[in-house]
Amino acid sequence: MMNTTNETEQREDSLGDFSTDTRVLLLSAMAVIVGAISAFVAYALLWLIAVITNLSFHQHFSSSSATPSGHHLGMWVILVPVVGAVIIGLMA
């Protein structure tokens, strides 16, 4: 009986702070779930950025990637980021 206890103590001493148990699997599964949810949220934010850019600069609802370079707003283009900042400021 003493031999088994001694072997267990030696094994625990050799592992030090690097011992693991089944909680690592649970933590890994939780990390995979959080990562998957974060990927979908990132995709939704990219979609939202594209829609707002198209609405603000081209006045049409589309989620296709577009740049503000082809706008027809003239000097009024300066107000687009200002209005966006005011909206974000009011939401905060």
Coordinates of C-alpha atoms in Angstrom, one line a residue:
M1 CA 0.0 0.0 0.0
M2 CA 2.8 2.4 0.8
N3 CA 4.4 1.8 -2.5
T4 CA 1.3 3.1 -4.5
T5 CA 1.1 6.3 -2.4
N6 CA 4.8 6.9 -2.9
E7 CA 4.6 6.5 -6.7
T8 CA 1.6 8.9 -6.8
E9 CA 3.4 11.5 -4.8
Q10 CA 6.5 11.2 -7.1
R11 CA 4.3 11.5 -10.2
E12 CA 2.5 14.6 -8.8
D13 CA 5.9 16.2 -7.8
S14 CA 7.3 15.6 -11.3
L15 CA 4.3 17.3 -13.0
G16 CA 4.4 20.4 -10.9
D17 CA 2.1 23.1 -12.2
F18 CA 1.7 21.4 -15.5
S19 CA -0.9 18.8 -14.4
T20 CA -4.1 18.6 -16.3
D21 CA -7.4 16.9 -15.9
T22 CA -10.7 16.6 -17.8
R23 CA -11.6 20.3 -17.2
V24 CA -9.2 21.1 -20.0
L25 CA -11.5 19.4 -22.5
L26 CA -14.5 21.4 -21.2
L27 CA -12.4 24.6 -21.4
S28 CA -11.3 23.8 -24.9
A29 CA -14.9 23.1 -26.0
M30 CA -16.0 26.4 -24.5
A31 CA -13.2 28.2 -26.4
V32 CA -14.3 26.6 -29.7
I33 CA -17.9 27.7 -29.1
V34 CA -16.8 31.3 -28.3
G35 CA -14.5 31.4 -31.4
A36 CA -17.3 30.2 -33.7
I37 CA -19.8 32.8 -32.3
S38 CA -17.1 35.5 -32.7
A39 CA -16.6 34.5 -36.3
F40 CA -20.3 34.9 -37.0
V41 CA -20.4 38.3 -35.2
A42 CA -17.4 39.5 -37.2
Y43 CA -19.1 38.4 -40.5
A44 CA -22.2 40.3 -39.4
L45 CA -20.2 43.4 -38.6
L46 CA -18.5 43.3 -42.0
W47 CA -22.0 43.0 -43.6
L48 CA -23.3 45.9 -41.6
I49 CA -20.3 48.1 -42.6
A50 CA -20.9 47.3 -46.2
V51 CA -24.6 48.1 -46.0
I52 CA -24.1 51.4 -44.1
T53 CA -21.4 52.4 -46.6
N54 CA -23.7 51.8 -49.5
L55 CA -26.6 53.6 -47.9
S56 CA -24.5 56.6 -46.9
F57 CA -22.5 57.1 -50.1
H58 CA -24.6 55.5 -52.9
Q59 CA -28.1 55.6 -51.5
H60 CA -29.0 52.0 -52.2
F61 CA -29.4 49.0 -50.0
S62 CA -26.8 46.5 -50.8
S63 CA -24.3 44.4 -48.9
S64 CA -21.7 44.2 -51.7
S65 CA -18.4 45.7 -50.9
A66 CA -18.1 49.3 -52.1
T67 CA -15.8 52.2 -51.5
P68 CA -17.0 55.8 -51.0
S69 CA -14.8 56.9 -53.9
G70 CA -17.5 56.9 -56.5
H71 CA -20.0 59.0 -54.6
H72 CA -22.0 61.9 -56.1
L73 CA -22.4 63.9 -52.9
G74 CA -19.9 66.7 -53.7
M75 CA -18.8 68.6 -50.7
W76 CA -21.7 67.2 -48.7
V77 CA -19.6 64.1 -48.3
I78 CA -18.0 65.8 -45.3
L79 CA -21.3 65.4 -43.4
V80 CA -21.5 61.6 -43.7
P81 CA -18.8 60.8 -41.0
V82 CA -20.0 63.7 -38.9
V83 CA -23.6 62.4 -38.9
G84 CA -22.3 58.9 -38.2
A85 CA -20.2 60.1 -35.2
V86 CA -23.3 62.0 -33.8
I87 CA -25.4 58.8 -34.1
I88 CA -22.7 56.7 -32.3
G89 CA -22.3 59.4 -29.7
L90 CA -26.0 59.4 -29.0
M91 CA -26.1 55.6 -28.7
A92 CA -23.3 55.7 -26.1

